[in-house]
Short mmCIF file of C-alpha atoms and ligand atoms in Angstrom, two decimals:
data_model
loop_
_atom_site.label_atom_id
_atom_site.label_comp_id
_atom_site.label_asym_id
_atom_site.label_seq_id
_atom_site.Cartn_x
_atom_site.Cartn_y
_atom_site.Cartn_z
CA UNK M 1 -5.93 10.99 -3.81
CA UNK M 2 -3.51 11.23 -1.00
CA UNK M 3 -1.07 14.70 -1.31
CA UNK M 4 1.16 16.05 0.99
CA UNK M 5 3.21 18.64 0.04
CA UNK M 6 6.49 20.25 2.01
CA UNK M 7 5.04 18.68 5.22
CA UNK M 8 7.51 18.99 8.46
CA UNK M 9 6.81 17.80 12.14
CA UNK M 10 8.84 18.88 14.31
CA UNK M 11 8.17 17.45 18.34
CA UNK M 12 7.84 20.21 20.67
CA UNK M 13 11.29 18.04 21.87
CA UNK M 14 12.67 19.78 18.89
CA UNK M 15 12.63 16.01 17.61
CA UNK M 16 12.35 16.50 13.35
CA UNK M 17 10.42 13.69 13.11
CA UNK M 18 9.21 14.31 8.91
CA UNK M 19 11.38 16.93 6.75
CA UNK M 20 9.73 18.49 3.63
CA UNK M 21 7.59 15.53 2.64
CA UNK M 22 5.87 15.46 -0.74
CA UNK M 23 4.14 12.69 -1.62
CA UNK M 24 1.07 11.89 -3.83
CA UNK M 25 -0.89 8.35 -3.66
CA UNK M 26 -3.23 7.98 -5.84
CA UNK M 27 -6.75 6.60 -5.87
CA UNK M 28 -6.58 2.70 -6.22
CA UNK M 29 -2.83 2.71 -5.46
CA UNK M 30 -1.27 0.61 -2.80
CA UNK M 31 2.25 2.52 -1.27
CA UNK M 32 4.43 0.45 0.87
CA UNK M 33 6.36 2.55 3.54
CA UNK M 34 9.31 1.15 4.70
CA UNK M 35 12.28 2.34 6.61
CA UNK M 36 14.22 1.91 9.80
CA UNK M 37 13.08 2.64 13.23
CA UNK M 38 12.44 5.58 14.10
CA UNK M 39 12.37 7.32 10.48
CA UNK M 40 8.96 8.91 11.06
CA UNK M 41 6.78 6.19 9.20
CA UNK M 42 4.06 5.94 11.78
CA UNK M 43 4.56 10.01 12.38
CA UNK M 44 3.31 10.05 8.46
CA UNK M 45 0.60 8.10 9.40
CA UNK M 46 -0.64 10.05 12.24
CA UNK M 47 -0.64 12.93 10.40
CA UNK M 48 -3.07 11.50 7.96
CA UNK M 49 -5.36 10.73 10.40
CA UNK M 50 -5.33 13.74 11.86
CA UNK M 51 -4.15 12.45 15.32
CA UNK M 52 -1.26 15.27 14.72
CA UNK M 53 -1.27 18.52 13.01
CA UNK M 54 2.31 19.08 10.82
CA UNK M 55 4.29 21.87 12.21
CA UNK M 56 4.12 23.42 8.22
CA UNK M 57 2.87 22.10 4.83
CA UNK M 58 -0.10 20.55 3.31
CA UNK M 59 -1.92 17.77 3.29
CA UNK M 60 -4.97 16.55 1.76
CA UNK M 61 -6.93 13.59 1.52
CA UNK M 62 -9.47 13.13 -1.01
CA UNK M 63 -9.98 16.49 -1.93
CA UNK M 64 -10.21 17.63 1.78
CA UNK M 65 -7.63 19.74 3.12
CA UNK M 66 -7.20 18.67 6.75
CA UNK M 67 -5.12 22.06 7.71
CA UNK M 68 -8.83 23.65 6.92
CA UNK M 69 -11.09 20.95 8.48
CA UNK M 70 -12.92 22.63 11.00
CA UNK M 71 -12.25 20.39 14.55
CA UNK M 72 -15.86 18.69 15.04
CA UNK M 73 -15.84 17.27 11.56
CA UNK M 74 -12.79 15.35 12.38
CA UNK M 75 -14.10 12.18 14.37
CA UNK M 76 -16.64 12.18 10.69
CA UNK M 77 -12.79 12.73 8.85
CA UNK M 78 -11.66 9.59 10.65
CA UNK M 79 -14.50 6.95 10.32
CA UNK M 80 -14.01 7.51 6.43
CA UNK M 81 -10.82 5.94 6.98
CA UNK M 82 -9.55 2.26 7.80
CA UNK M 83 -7.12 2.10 9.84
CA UNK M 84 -5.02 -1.07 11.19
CA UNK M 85 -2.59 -1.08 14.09
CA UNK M 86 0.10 -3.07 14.92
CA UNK M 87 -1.26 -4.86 18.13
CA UNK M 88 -4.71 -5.19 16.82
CA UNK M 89 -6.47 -3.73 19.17
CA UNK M 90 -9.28 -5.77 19.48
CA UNK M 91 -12.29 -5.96 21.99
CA UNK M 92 -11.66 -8.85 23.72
CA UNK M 93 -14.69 -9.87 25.62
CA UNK M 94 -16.64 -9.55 21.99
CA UNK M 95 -16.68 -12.33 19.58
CA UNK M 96 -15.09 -12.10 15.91
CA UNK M 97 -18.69 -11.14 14.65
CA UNK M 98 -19.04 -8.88 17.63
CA UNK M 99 -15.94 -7.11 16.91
CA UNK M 100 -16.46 -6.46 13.41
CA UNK M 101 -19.82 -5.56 13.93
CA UNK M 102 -19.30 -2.48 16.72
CA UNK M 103 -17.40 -0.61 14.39
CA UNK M 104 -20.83 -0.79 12.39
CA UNK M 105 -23.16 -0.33 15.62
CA UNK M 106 -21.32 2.96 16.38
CA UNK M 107 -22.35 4.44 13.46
CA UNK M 108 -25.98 2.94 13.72
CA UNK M 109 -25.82 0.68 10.93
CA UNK M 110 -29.50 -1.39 11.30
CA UNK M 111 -29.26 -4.81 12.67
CA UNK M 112 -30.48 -6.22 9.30
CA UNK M 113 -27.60 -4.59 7.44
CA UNK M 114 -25.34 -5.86 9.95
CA UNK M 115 -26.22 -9.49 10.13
CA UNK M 116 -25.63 -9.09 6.09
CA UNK M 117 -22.11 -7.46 5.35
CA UNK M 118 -19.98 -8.87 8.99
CA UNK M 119 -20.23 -12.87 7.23
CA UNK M 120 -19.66 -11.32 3.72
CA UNK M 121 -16.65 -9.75 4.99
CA UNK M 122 -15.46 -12.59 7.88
CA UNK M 123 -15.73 -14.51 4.42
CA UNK M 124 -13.34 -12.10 2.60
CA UNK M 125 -10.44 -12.17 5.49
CA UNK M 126 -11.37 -16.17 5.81
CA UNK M 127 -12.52 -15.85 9.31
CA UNK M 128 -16.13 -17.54 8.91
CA UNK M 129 -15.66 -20.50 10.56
CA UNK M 130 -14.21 -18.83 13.66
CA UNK M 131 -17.25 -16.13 13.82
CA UNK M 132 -18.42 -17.06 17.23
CA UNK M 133 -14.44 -17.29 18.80
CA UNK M 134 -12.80 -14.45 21.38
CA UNK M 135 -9.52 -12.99 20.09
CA UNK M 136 -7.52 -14.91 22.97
CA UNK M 137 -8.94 -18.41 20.71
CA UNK M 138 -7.35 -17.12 18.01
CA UNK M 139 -3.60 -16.82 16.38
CA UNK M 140 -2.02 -13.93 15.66
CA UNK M 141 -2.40 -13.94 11.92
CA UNK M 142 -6.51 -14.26 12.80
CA UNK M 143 -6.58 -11.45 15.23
CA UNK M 144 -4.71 -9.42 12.67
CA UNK M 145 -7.75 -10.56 9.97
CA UNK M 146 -10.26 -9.63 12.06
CA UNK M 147 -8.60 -6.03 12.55
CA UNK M 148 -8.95 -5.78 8.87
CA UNK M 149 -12.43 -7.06 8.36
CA UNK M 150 -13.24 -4.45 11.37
CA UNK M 151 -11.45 -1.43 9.09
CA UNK M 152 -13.05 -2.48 5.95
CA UNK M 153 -16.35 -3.24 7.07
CA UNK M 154 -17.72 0.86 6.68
CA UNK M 155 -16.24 0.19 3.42
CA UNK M 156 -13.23 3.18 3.30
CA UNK M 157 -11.93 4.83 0.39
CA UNK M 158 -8.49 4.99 2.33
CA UNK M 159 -6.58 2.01 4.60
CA UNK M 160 -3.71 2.95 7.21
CA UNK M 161 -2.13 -0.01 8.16
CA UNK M 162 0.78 0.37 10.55
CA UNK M 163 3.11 -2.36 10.44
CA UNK M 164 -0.19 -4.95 10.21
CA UNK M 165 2.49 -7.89 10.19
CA UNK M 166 4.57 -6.87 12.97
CA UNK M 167 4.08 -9.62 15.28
CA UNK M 168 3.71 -12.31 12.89
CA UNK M 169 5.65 -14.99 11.57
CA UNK M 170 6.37 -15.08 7.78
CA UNK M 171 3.89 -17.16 6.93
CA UNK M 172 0.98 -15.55 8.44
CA UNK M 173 3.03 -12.26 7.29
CA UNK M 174 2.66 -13.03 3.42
CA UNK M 175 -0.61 -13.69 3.95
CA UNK M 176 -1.79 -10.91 5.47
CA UNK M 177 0.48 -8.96 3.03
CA UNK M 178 -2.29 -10.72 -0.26
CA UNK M 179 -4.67 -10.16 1.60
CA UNK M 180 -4.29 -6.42 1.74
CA UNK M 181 -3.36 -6.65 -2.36
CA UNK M 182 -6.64 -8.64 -2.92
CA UNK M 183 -8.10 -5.92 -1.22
CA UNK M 184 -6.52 -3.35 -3.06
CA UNK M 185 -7.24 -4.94 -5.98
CA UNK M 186 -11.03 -3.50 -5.50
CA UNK M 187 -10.41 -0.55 -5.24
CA UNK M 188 -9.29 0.71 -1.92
CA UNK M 189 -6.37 3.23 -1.95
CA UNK M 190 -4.05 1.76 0.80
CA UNK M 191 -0.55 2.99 3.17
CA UNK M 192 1.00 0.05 4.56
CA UNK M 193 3.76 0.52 6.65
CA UNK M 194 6.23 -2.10 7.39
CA UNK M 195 9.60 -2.70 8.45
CA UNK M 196 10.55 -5.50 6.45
CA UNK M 197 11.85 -4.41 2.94
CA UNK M 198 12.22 -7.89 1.84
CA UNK M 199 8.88 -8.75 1.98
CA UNK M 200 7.81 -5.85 -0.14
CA UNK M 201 10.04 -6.37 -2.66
CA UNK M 202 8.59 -9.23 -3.68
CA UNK M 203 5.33 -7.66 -4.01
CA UNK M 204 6.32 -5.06 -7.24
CA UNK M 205 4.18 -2.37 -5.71
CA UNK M 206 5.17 1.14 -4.74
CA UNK M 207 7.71 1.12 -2.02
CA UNK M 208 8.47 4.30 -0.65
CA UNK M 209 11.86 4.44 1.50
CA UNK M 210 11.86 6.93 4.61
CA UNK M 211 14.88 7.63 6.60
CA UNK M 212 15.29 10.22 8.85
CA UNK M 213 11.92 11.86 8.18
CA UNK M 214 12.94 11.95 4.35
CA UNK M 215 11.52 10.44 1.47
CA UNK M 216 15.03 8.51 0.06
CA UNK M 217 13.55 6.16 -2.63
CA UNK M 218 10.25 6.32 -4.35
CA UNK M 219 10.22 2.95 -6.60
CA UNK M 220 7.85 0.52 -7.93
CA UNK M 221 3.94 1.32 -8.72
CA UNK M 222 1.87 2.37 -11.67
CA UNK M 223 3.78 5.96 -12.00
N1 ATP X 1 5.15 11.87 20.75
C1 ATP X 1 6.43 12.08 20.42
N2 ATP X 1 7.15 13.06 21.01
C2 ATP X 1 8.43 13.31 20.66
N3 ATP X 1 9.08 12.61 19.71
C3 ATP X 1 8.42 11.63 19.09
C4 ATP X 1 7.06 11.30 19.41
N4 ATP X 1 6.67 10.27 18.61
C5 ATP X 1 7.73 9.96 17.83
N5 ATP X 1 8.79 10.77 18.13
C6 ATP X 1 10.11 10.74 17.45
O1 ATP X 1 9.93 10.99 16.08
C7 ATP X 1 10.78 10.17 15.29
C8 ATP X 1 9.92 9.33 14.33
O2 ATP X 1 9.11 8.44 15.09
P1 ATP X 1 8.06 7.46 14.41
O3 ATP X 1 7.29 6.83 15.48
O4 ATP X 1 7.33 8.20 13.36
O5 ATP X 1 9.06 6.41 13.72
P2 ATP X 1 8.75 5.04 12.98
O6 ATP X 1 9.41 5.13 11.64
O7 ATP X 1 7.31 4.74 13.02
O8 ATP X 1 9.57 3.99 13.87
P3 ATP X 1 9.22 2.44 14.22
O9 ATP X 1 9.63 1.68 13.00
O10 ATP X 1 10.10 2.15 15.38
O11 ATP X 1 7.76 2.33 14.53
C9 ATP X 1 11.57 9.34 16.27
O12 ATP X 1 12.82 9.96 16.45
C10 ATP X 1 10.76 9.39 17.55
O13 ATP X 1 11.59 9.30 18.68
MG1 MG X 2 6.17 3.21 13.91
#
C-alpha cells in the first residue's frame, strides 16, 4: 500500500509544487494521475522514489516509512521499485535482451536465471522477435516496451510510470496503456501518470485529477 498523508513540497524557489496531499493506493490497484502541466504529477512521483524529500508530511510505501529510511538503504528502497520514464532511457549500444538483462546483472542475478526470465518477459511486452535489435531499430512504442520489460524484470511490487506514452501516437499509446492493465492485472500495484485524460477515461480505472499541487478529483477504481 501506497499512503501519503498531508504531504507539501515546496521548491527552495518558494515554488508549491504539492499542497496537503493525501492519498492511499492500494495493493493491486492501478491509479491514473492526470492533470495539466505543471500540476506537480511527476513532483508526486519523485517523492515516491525518494529522489526528493517533502518539505512536511508522510509517506509510506509498503509499510516503510521513507521520512525514517535511513540514507544507505535507499538505492535497496529504489530497486524494489519499477519505474518508467518518459524518454525511455535506454542503453543504446545494448541489444533489447541486453537492456533488459543489466537491470538483472546489477543486482547479480546468475547467468542461468537470466537467460530464463529476459525471453519470458520480451514475450510478455511482445518484443521476442526483436531480442537481438538496438533501440535506434526500433519504434517508439518498442523502445517504450522494452523500458517496461526492463522495470518489471526484478519483478516489483510497485510501477512508476511517468507519462510512458508521451511520445507516442495513439495507437502505440493504447497499447502501451493494456499493456500496463494486463500487467496490473497480476498483481503489480501501479502510478501511471499521463497527460491525456481522454485516454484514461476509457480505461474505468482510478483517475486521480491534480491541479496546482492539489488532489481535485479522485474517481473511478475499486473504492
Ligand atoms: N527542481 C525544481 N525546482 C523548482 N521548481 C520545480 C522543480 N521541478 C518542478 N518545479 C515546479 O513545480 C511545479 C510542478 O512541477 P512537476 O514537474 O511536478 O509538474 P508536472 O505535473 O509533472 O508537469 P508536466 O505535465 O509538464 O510534466 C511546477 O510549477 C514546476 O515549475
Ligand atoms: Mg511531469
Amino acid at each position: 500500500m501506497i499512503e501519503l498523508s498531508h504531504v507539501n513540497k515546496v521548491y527552495s524557489e518558494g515554488n508549491r509544487a504539492v499542497k496537503d496531499l493525501s492519498l492511499t493506493i492500494d495493493d493491486g490497484e492501478i491509479a491514473f494521475i492526470v492533470g495539466r502541466s505543471g500540476s506537480g504529477k511527476s513532483t508526486l512521483l519523485k517523492l515516491l522514489l525518494k529522489e526528493l524529500e517533502p518539505t512536511s508530511g508522510r509517506i509510506v510505501v509498503n509499510d516503510m516509512d521513507l521520512g525514517k529510511m535511513p540514507r544507505r538503504y535507499v538505492p535497496k528502497y529504489r530497486r524494489k521499485l519499477g519505474v518508467v520514464f518518459q524518454d525511455f532511457r535506454l542503453l543504446k549500444d545494448l541489444t533489447v535482451f541486453e537492456n533488459v538483462a543489466f537491470a538483472q546483472r546489477v543486482i547479480g542475478v546468475p547467468g542461468r536465471v537470466i537467460r530464463d526470465t529476459v525471453p519470458e518477459m520480451l514475450r510478455l511486452v511482445g518484443l521476442s522477435a526483436k531480442y537481438k535489435a538496438y533501440p535506434a531499430q526500433l519504434s517508439g512504442g518498442e523502445q517504450q516496451r522494452v523500458a517496461i520489460a526492463r522495470a518489471l524484470i526484478n519483478r516489483p511490487e510497485v510501477l512508476l510510470a511517468d507519462e510512458p506514452t508521451g511520445n507516442l501516437d495513439s495507437f502505440n499509446a493504447h497499447e502501451i496503456m493494456h499493456l500496463l492493465e494486463e500487467i496490473n492485472q497480476r498483481g503489480t500495484t501501479m502510478i501511471v501518470v499521463t497527460h491525456s485524460h481522454e485516454m484514461v477515461q476509457q480505461m474505468k480505472k482510478r483517475v486521480i485529477t491534480m491541479e496546482r499541487g492539489a488532489v481535485i478529483q479522485d474517481e473511478g477504481g475499486s473504492r
